[in-house]
Amino acid sequence: MSLSSESSVPTVRTVTVSYSELKDSSIDLSAKIEQGFGPNGLGILTVKDVPGYSVLRQSLLRLAPKLAGLSEEVKRELEDSHSRYNFGWSHGKEKLESGKLDMLKGSYYANPLQDVPTSDSSEMQRYPWYCGSNIWPRNSLPELEGAFKALGKLMFEVGLMVAYHCDLYVSKGTKQHEMQNLENILLGSRCHKGRLLYYFPAQDTTTQNSDSISSWCGWHTDHGSLTGLTRAIFSRNSVEVPCPDPASGLYIRTRSGQVVKVVYGEDEIAYQIGETTAILSRGYLCATPHCVRAPHGEEARGLERSTFALFMQPDWDQKLTFPKEVTIHEHVPLSNGVLTFGEYTEKLLNIYYDTKP
């Protein structure tokens, strides 16, 4: 552990496992799973040496500025208000910590595994944010679809291996019912969602707000099962550049309340535990709040940031029983402590979005 020179916030390297270790089901990785995801962990673990990952990461993230640079008319055609902007292009629809709409970044949402997750009209009407169909800019940016699906599929496959080892770890501490097996839940789900994120270049990077730890992405905890995350690419005028501010990046709040800056290699895939896994594991695997700090200073002016997240999630009809030992979203009303994942998501969308389908 080293200390940040600017803010004396500790900088911590993630727990890392190699792809070769991960794919070998005979290796017991419980110690590393506990170190990364357990009660005293940061809720994050990274995987290194994944074949083909580096090329796929570059191919997709380099498309983010091109996507954001499409005309406003084209981007409007790529929006889906019925899904509460959870398919296609989304910009300025989600609330920040302050309650203001987030104009700092644009997102492109799609299911990288299934273009049409269901043909059931009642499901499509009930949960349009999961049951809708992908939207692709096949005329304006045709290369996006293939790059998005290729990276998403690879990160999903590696994530399943992570889930397998999470199940082994949890099974040692609790009698795990088959329905609570994380790997099986993810294999049977049609809910997985990729999000390509583009952070617009800041014109004023010397204000107090830009120096806040949560200046680029507010404090939040992912509500799904397992989030795969690439390390970001920074660019200026679509030319890749190193990040000029070592204090910018991902920050996590530990269960003891300490804030730390987390770092990992550009060719590593990070996986973070989501709230649903914390619920189903009865707290053996822990989800932690995190945020993103923007670069600060004159050299950060005009800097763009591109990254990709894969939200691996249960199916919309997966029942979640909220145990007393896992306290999440106290302001979300529960029905006898049981909600489907679709219902749980709906309650959270009501908090973070103004629009309703």
Short mmCIF file of C-alpha atoms in Angstrom, two decimals:
data_model
loop_
_atom_site.label_atom_id
_atom_site.label_comp_id
_atom_site.label_asym_id
_atom_site.label_seq_id
_atom_site.Cartn_x
_atom_site.Cartn_y
_atom_site.Cartn_z
CA MET A 1 0.00 0.00 0.00
CA SER A 2 1.34 3.41 -0.97
CA LEU A 3 0.06 6.89 -0.17
CA SER A 4 -1.16 9.45 -2.68
CA SER A 5 1.02 12.55 -2.47
CA GLU A 6 -1.91 14.91 -3.11
CA SER A 7 -4.56 13.78 -0.72
CA SER A 8 -2.91 11.15 1.52
CA VAL A 9 -5.65 8.73 0.45
CA PRO A 10 -4.07 5.25 0.34
CA THR A 11 -3.46 3.79 -3.12
CA VAL A 12 -4.07 0.04 -3.18
CA ARG A 13 -3.22 -2.56 -5.83
CA THR A 14 -6.05 -5.00 -6.49
CA VAL A 15 -5.87 -8.69 -5.64
CA THR A 16 -4.96 -10.36 -8.94
CA VAL A 17 -5.31 -13.88 -10.31
CA SER A 18 -4.02 -15.20 -13.62
CA TYR A 19 -6.34 -16.50 -16.31
CA SER A 20 -4.57 -19.86 -16.24
CA GLU A 21 -5.29 -20.22 -12.51
CA LEU A 22 -8.86 -19.11 -12.92
CA LYS A 23 -9.79 -21.55 -15.67
CA ASP A 24 -8.37 -24.51 -13.72
CA SER A 25 -11.31 -25.70 -11.61
CA SER A 26 -9.01 -27.95 -9.57
CA ILE A 27 -7.16 -24.97 -8.07
CA ASP A 28 -8.59 -23.61 -4.83
CA LEU A 29 -8.60 -19.82 -5.08
CA SER A 30 -10.66 -19.31 -1.93
CA ALA A 31 -7.90 -17.34 -0.19
CA LYS A 32 -7.71 -14.82 -3.03
CA ILE A 33 -11.50 -14.67 -3.36
CA GLU A 34 -11.74 -13.88 0.34
CA GLN A 35 -8.94 -11.34 0.11
CA GLY A 36 -10.65 -9.51 -2.76
CA PHE A 37 -14.36 -10.11 -2.20
CA GLY A 38 -14.69 -11.24 1.44
CA PRO A 39 -15.81 -9.24 4.49
CA ASN A 40 -12.46 -7.44 4.77
CA GLY A 41 -11.85 -7.06 1.04
CA LEU A 42 -12.36 -4.13 -1.33
CA GLY A 43 -15.03 -5.96 -3.33
CA ILE A 44 -12.77 -6.05 -6.38
CA LEU A 45 -10.43 -8.60 -7.99
CA THR A 46 -8.58 -8.47 -11.30
CA VAL A 47 -7.70 -11.15 -13.84
CA LYS A 48 -4.48 -10.92 -15.86
CA ASP A 49 -3.16 -12.61 -19.01
CA VAL A 50 -6.58 -13.15 -20.63
CA PRO A 51 -5.94 -14.28 -24.24
CA GLY A 52 -7.19 -11.75 -26.80
CA TYR A 53 -8.42 -9.24 -24.24
CA SER A 54 -5.99 -6.40 -24.94
CA VAL A 55 -6.91 -6.16 -28.64
CA LEU A 56 -10.66 -6.35 -27.97
CA ARG A 57 -10.42 -3.66 -25.28
CA GLN A 58 -8.60 -1.28 -27.59
CA SER A 59 -10.97 -1.99 -30.48
CA LEU A 60 -14.09 -1.07 -28.51
CA LEU A 61 -12.85 1.80 -26.34
CA ARG A 62 -11.45 3.64 -29.34
CA LEU A 63 -14.97 3.75 -30.77
CA ALA A 64 -16.41 5.64 -27.78
CA PRO A 65 -15.28 9.13 -28.94
CA LYS A 66 -16.58 8.38 -32.44
CA LEU A 67 -19.93 7.35 -31.01
CA ALA A 68 -20.20 10.47 -28.86
CA GLY A 69 -19.19 12.55 -31.87
CA LEU A 70 -22.12 11.43 -34.01
CA SER A 71 -24.66 14.12 -34.83
CA GLU A 72 -27.34 14.86 -32.25
CA GLU A 73 -29.96 13.75 -34.76
CA VAL A 74 -28.32 10.35 -35.20
CA LYS A 75 -27.88 9.90 -31.44
CA ARG A 76 -31.55 10.70 -30.85
CA GLU A 77 -32.44 7.88 -33.24
CA LEU A 78 -30.32 5.57 -31.07
CA GLU A 79 -32.21 6.43 -27.86
CA ASP A 80 -34.90 4.25 -26.30
CA SER A 81 -37.03 6.16 -23.81
CA HIS A 82 -39.34 3.18 -23.25
CA SER A 83 -36.46 1.25 -21.63
CA ARG A 84 -35.64 4.35 -19.56
CA TYR A 85 -32.60 4.75 -21.80
CA ASN A 86 -31.20 1.35 -20.81
CA PHE A 87 -30.78 0.34 -24.45
CA GLY A 88 -28.85 2.43 -26.96
CA TRP A 89 -27.54 5.95 -26.38
CA SER A 90 -28.07 7.75 -23.08
CA HIS A 91 -26.85 11.20 -22.10
CA GLY A 92 -28.22 13.51 -19.42
CA LYS A 93 -30.88 11.06 -18.24
CA GLU A 94 -29.39 9.75 -14.99
CA LYS A 95 -29.23 11.70 -11.72
CA LEU A 96 -25.98 12.48 -9.94
CA GLU A 97 -25.45 12.49 -6.16
CA SER A 98 -26.58 16.11 -6.13
CA GLY A 99 -29.87 15.22 -7.80
CA LYS A 100 -28.83 17.02 -10.98
CA LEU A 101 -28.84 15.24 -14.33
CA ASP A 102 -25.49 13.74 -15.33
CA MET A 103 -24.17 15.67 -18.32
CA LEU A 104 -20.55 14.60 -17.75
CA LYS A 105 -20.73 11.29 -19.59
CA GLY A 106 -22.61 9.50 -22.33
CA SER A 107 -23.38 5.77 -22.33
CA TYR A 108 -24.29 3.12 -24.84
CA TYR A 109 -26.19 0.14 -23.44
CA ALA A 110 -26.68 -3.26 -25.05
CA ASN A 111 -26.89 -6.94 -24.16
CA PRO A 112 -23.70 -8.36 -25.73
CA LEU A 113 -25.01 -11.94 -25.60
CA GLN A 114 -28.57 -11.64 -26.93
CA ASP A 115 -30.01 -9.03 -29.30
CA VAL A 116 -33.56 -10.07 -28.40
CA PRO A 117 -33.67 -11.59 -24.88
CA THR A 118 -37.38 -12.45 -25.04
CA SER A 119 -40.31 -12.41 -27.46
CA ASP A 120 -42.89 -12.44 -24.64
CA SER A 121 -44.80 -9.17 -25.01
CA SER A 122 -45.92 -9.15 -21.36
CA GLU A 123 -42.30 -9.42 -20.18
CA MET A 124 -41.24 -6.71 -22.63
CA GLN A 125 -43.93 -4.43 -21.23
CA ARG A 126 -43.17 -5.23 -17.59
CA TYR A 127 -39.37 -4.94 -17.70
CA PRO A 128 -38.46 -2.94 -20.83
CA TRP A 129 -35.00 -2.07 -19.43
CA TYR A 130 -34.04 -5.76 -19.66
CA CYS A 131 -36.48 -7.29 -22.12
CA GLY A 132 -36.08 -4.76 -24.90
CA SER A 133 -34.00 -5.33 -28.03
CA ASN A 134 -30.54 -4.00 -28.79
CA ILE A 135 -30.19 -0.91 -30.97
CA TRP A 136 -27.11 -0.69 -33.20
CA PRO A 137 -25.83 2.22 -35.33
CA ARG A 138 -25.40 -0.03 -38.35
CA ASN A 139 -25.28 2.90 -40.78
CA SER A 140 -23.44 5.54 -38.76
CA LEU A 141 -20.93 3.34 -36.86
CA PRO A 142 -21.25 -0.24 -38.13
CA GLU A 143 -18.10 -1.51 -36.40
CA LEU A 144 -19.57 -0.87 -32.94
CA GLU A 145 -21.79 -3.94 -32.82
CA GLY A 146 -19.06 -6.50 -33.44
CA ALA A 147 -16.55 -4.84 -31.11
CA PHE A 148 -19.14 -4.47 -28.32
CA LYS A 149 -20.28 -8.09 -28.55
CA ALA A 150 -16.76 -9.53 -28.79
CA LEU A 151 -15.45 -7.78 -25.68
CA GLY A 152 -18.68 -8.35 -23.76
CA LYS A 153 -18.70 -12.07 -24.54
CA LEU A 154 -15.07 -12.52 -23.45
CA MET A 155 -15.61 -10.62 -20.19
CA PHE A 156 -18.73 -12.70 -19.53
CA GLU A 157 -16.86 -15.98 -20.03
CA VAL A 158 -14.07 -14.89 -17.67
CA GLY A 159 -16.68 -13.63 -15.22
CA LEU A 160 -18.30 -17.07 -15.13
CA MET A 161 -14.95 -18.51 -14.05
CA VAL A 162 -14.77 -15.91 -11.29
CA ALA A 163 -18.31 -16.87 -10.24
CA TYR A 164 -17.33 -20.56 -10.06
CA HIS A 165 -14.56 -19.78 -7.57
CA CYS A 166 -16.86 -17.44 -5.62
CA ASP A 167 -19.29 -20.34 -5.21
CA LEU A 168 -16.51 -22.58 -3.88
CA TYR A 169 -15.54 -19.96 -1.33
CA VAL A 170 -19.12 -19.32 -0.17
CA SER A 171 -19.91 -23.04 0.03
CA LYS A 172 -17.24 -23.44 2.71
CA GLY A 173 -19.04 -21.03 5.01
CA THR A 174 -22.69 -21.72 4.37
CA LYS A 175 -25.03 -24.42 3.08
CA GLN A 176 -25.64 -23.06 -0.36
CA HIS A 177 -28.94 -23.85 -2.08
CA GLU A 178 -28.63 -24.63 -5.78
CA MET A 179 -30.73 -21.58 -6.69
CA GLN A 180 -28.16 -19.38 -4.95
CA ASN A 181 -25.27 -20.74 -7.01
CA LEU A 182 -23.85 -17.63 -8.66
CA GLU A 183 -22.43 -19.40 -11.71
CA ASN A 184 -25.76 -21.11 -12.48
CA ILE A 185 -27.74 -17.91 -11.93
CA LEU A 186 -25.56 -16.04 -14.42
CA LEU A 187 -25.58 -18.88 -16.96
CA GLY A 188 -29.38 -18.94 -16.95
CA SER A 189 -29.89 -15.20 -17.15
CA ARG A 190 -30.97 -13.08 -20.12
CA CYS A 191 -30.33 -9.82 -18.24
CA HIS A 192 -26.64 -9.13 -18.85
CA LYS A 193 -25.92 -5.58 -19.95
CA GLY A 194 -22.85 -3.92 -21.37
CA ARG A 195 -22.24 -0.19 -21.00
CA LEU A 196 -19.73 1.70 -23.12
CA LEU A 197 -18.96 4.95 -21.31
CA TYR A 198 -17.56 8.16 -22.72
CA TYR A 199 -16.66 11.01 -20.38
CA PHE A 200 -16.83 14.31 -22.23
CA PRO A 201 -13.75 16.54 -22.05
CA ALA A 202 -13.92 19.02 -19.21
CA GLN A 203 -13.32 22.63 -20.17
CA ASP A 204 -12.73 23.83 -16.60
CA THR A 205 -10.66 21.42 -14.50
CA THR A 206 -9.59 23.81 -11.78
CA THR A 207 -12.90 24.21 -9.94
CA GLN A 208 -13.60 22.78 -6.51
CA ASN A 209 -16.08 20.33 -8.01
CA SER A 210 -13.54 18.86 -10.42
CA ASP A 211 -11.22 18.25 -7.48
CA SER A 212 -13.85 16.17 -5.64
CA ILE A 213 -13.16 12.45 -5.37
CA SER A 214 -16.52 11.71 -7.01
CA SER A 215 -16.25 14.45 -9.65
CA TRP A 216 -16.61 12.17 -12.70
CA CYS A 217 -18.89 9.44 -11.36
CA GLY A 218 -20.72 9.70 -8.04
CA TRP A 219 -20.58 7.24 -5.17
CA HIS A 220 -22.67 4.14 -5.91
CA THR A 221 -22.79 0.38 -5.49
CA ASP A 222 -23.59 -1.78 -8.51
CA HIS A 223 -26.91 -3.54 -7.96
CA GLY A 224 -26.28 -6.59 -10.17
CA SER A 225 -24.24 -9.71 -9.43
CA LEU A 226 -20.78 -9.15 -10.84
CA THR A 227 -19.45 -6.18 -12.81
CA GLY A 228 -16.60 -6.64 -15.27
CA LEU A 229 -14.63 -3.44 -15.88
CA THR A 230 -11.87 -2.41 -18.26
CA ARG A 231 -9.23 0.10 -17.34
CA ALA A 232 -10.03 3.38 -19.04
CA ILE A 233 -8.37 4.90 -22.09
CA PHE A 234 -7.67 8.64 -22.03
CA SER A 235 -7.53 10.70 -25.20
CA ARG A 236 -7.42 14.27 -26.42
CA ASN A 237 -8.87 15.09 -29.83
CA SER A 238 -9.23 11.30 -30.35
CA VAL A 239 -5.49 10.72 -29.82
CA GLU A 240 -4.66 8.39 -26.92
CA VAL A 241 -2.61 10.04 -24.16
CA PRO A 242 -1.47 9.07 -20.65
CA CYS A 243 -3.59 10.36 -17.81
CA PRO A 244 -1.86 13.53 -16.53
CA ASP A 245 -3.21 13.27 -12.98
CA PRO A 246 -2.21 10.23 -10.86
CA ALA A 247 -4.92 11.10 -8.31
CA SER A 248 -7.71 10.51 -10.84
CA GLY A 249 -9.38 7.13 -11.24
CA LEU A 250 -11.37 4.57 -9.25
CA TYR A 251 -11.97 5.05 -5.52
CA ILE A 252 -13.59 2.55 -3.15
CA ARG A 253 -15.03 2.97 0.33
CA THR A 254 -14.18 -0.01 2.52
CA ARG A 255 -16.58 -1.57 5.00
CA SER A 256 -14.75 0.29 7.77
CA GLY A 257 -15.47 3.59 6.00
CA GLN A 258 -11.94 4.22 4.72
CA VAL A 259 -11.60 5.62 1.19
CA VAL A 260 -8.82 4.17 -0.97
CA LYS A 261 -7.70 4.68 -4.56
CA VAL A 262 -7.57 1.38 -6.48
CA VAL A 263 -5.16 0.65 -9.33
CA TYR A 264 -4.70 -2.26 -11.72
CA GLY A 265 -2.99 -3.00 -15.06
CA GLU A 266 -4.39 -1.84 -18.39
CA ASP A 267 -4.50 -5.43 -19.65
CA GLU A 268 -6.34 -6.75 -16.60
CA ILE A 269 -10.11 -7.19 -16.28
CA ALA A 270 -11.48 -5.98 -12.96
CA TYR A 271 -14.52 -7.67 -11.39
CA GLN A 272 -16.54 -6.03 -8.65
CA ILE A 273 -19.17 -7.66 -6.47
CA GLY A 274 -22.69 -6.27 -6.87
CA GLU A 275 -25.47 -5.96 -4.33
CA THR A 276 -27.35 -9.01 -5.59
CA THR A 277 -24.37 -11.28 -4.92
CA ALA A 278 -23.97 -9.80 -1.45
CA ILE A 279 -27.66 -10.63 -0.86
CA LEU A 280 -27.55 -14.19 -2.21
CA SER A 281 -24.27 -15.00 -0.42
CA ARG A 282 -25.68 -13.58 2.83
CA GLY A 283 -22.74 -11.23 3.11
CA TYR A 284 -19.91 -13.69 2.49
CA LEU A 285 -19.17 -11.72 -0.70
CA CYS A 286 -19.28 -7.95 -0.23
CA ALA A 287 -20.31 -5.11 -2.51
CA THR A 288 -18.54 -1.79 -1.85
CA PRO A 289 -19.42 1.80 -2.84
CA HIS A 290 -17.11 3.29 -5.46
CA CYS A 291 -16.72 6.42 -7.55
CA VAL A 292 -14.48 7.95 -10.22
CA ARG A 293 -12.40 11.09 -9.78
CA ALA A 294 -11.73 13.28 -12.81
CA PRO A 295 -8.23 14.51 -13.66
CA HIS A 296 -7.49 17.92 -12.15
CA GLY A 297 -5.30 20.76 -13.35
CA GLU A 298 -4.48 22.60 -16.54
CA GLU A 299 -3.11 19.50 -18.30
CA ALA A 300 -6.48 17.78 -17.88
CA ARG A 301 -8.30 20.36 -19.99
CA GLY A 302 -9.95 18.74 -23.01
CA LEU A 303 -9.22 15.21 -21.76
CA GLU A 304 -11.65 12.43 -22.74
CA ARG A 305 -12.12 9.10 -20.93
CA SER A 306 -13.52 5.89 -22.42
CA THR A 307 -14.25 2.64 -20.61
CA PHE A 308 -16.56 -0.38 -20.67
CA ALA A 309 -18.50 -2.17 -17.96
CA LEU A 310 -20.30 -5.51 -18.20
CA PHE A 311 -23.08 -5.91 -15.64
CA MET A 312 -23.59 -9.63 -15.09
CA GLN A 313 -27.01 -9.98 -13.49
CA PRO A 314 -29.69 -12.53 -12.53
CA ASP A 315 -32.71 -13.07 -14.73
CA TRP A 316 -35.54 -10.60 -14.16
CA ASP A 317 -37.68 -13.22 -12.41
CA GLN A 318 -34.92 -14.41 -10.04
CA LYS A 319 -36.20 -14.07 -6.47
CA LEU A 320 -34.01 -12.24 -3.98
CA THR A 321 -34.47 -12.82 -0.26
CA PHE A 322 -32.91 -9.94 1.66
CA PRO A 323 -31.15 -11.28 4.77
CA LYS A 324 -31.00 -9.10 7.87
CA GLU A 325 -27.20 -9.27 7.93
CA VAL A 326 -26.94 -7.50 4.56
CA THR A 327 -28.07 -3.87 4.74
CA ILE A 328 -28.50 -2.37 1.28
CA HIS A 329 -30.59 0.60 0.19
CA GLU A 330 -32.49 1.25 3.38
CA HIS A 331 -34.67 3.69 1.43
CA VAL A 332 -35.90 0.93 -0.92
CA PRO A 333 -39.16 -0.60 0.41
CA LEU A 334 -39.19 -4.40 0.49
CA SER A 335 -42.14 -6.78 0.26
CA ASN A 336 -41.60 -9.11 3.21
CA GLY A 337 -37.90 -9.07 2.39
CA VAL A 338 -38.45 -10.71 -1.03
CA LEU A 339 -38.29 -9.12 -4.50
CA THR A 340 -37.52 -10.40 -7.97
CA PHE A 341 -34.43 -8.89 -9.55
CA GLY A 342 -36.67 -7.10 -12.03
CA GLU A 343 -38.70 -5.54 -9.20
CA TYR A 344 -35.55 -4.58 -7.33
CA THR A 345 -34.15 -2.88 -10.44
CA GLU A 346 -37.40 -1.00 -10.98
CA LYS A 347 -37.24 0.49 -7.48
CA LEU A 348 -33.68 1.66 -8.08
CA LEU A 349 -34.52 3.14 -11.49
CA ASN A 350 -37.26 5.15 -9.80
CA ILE A 351 -34.56 6.73 -7.65
CA TYR A 352 -31.93 7.43 -10.29
CA TYR A 353 -34.07 8.36 -13.31
CA ASP A 354 -36.73 11.01 -13.78
CA THR A 355 -38.37 9.27 -16.73
CA LYS A 356 -40.80 6.36 -16.48
CA PRO A 357 -41.78 4.04 -19.35
#
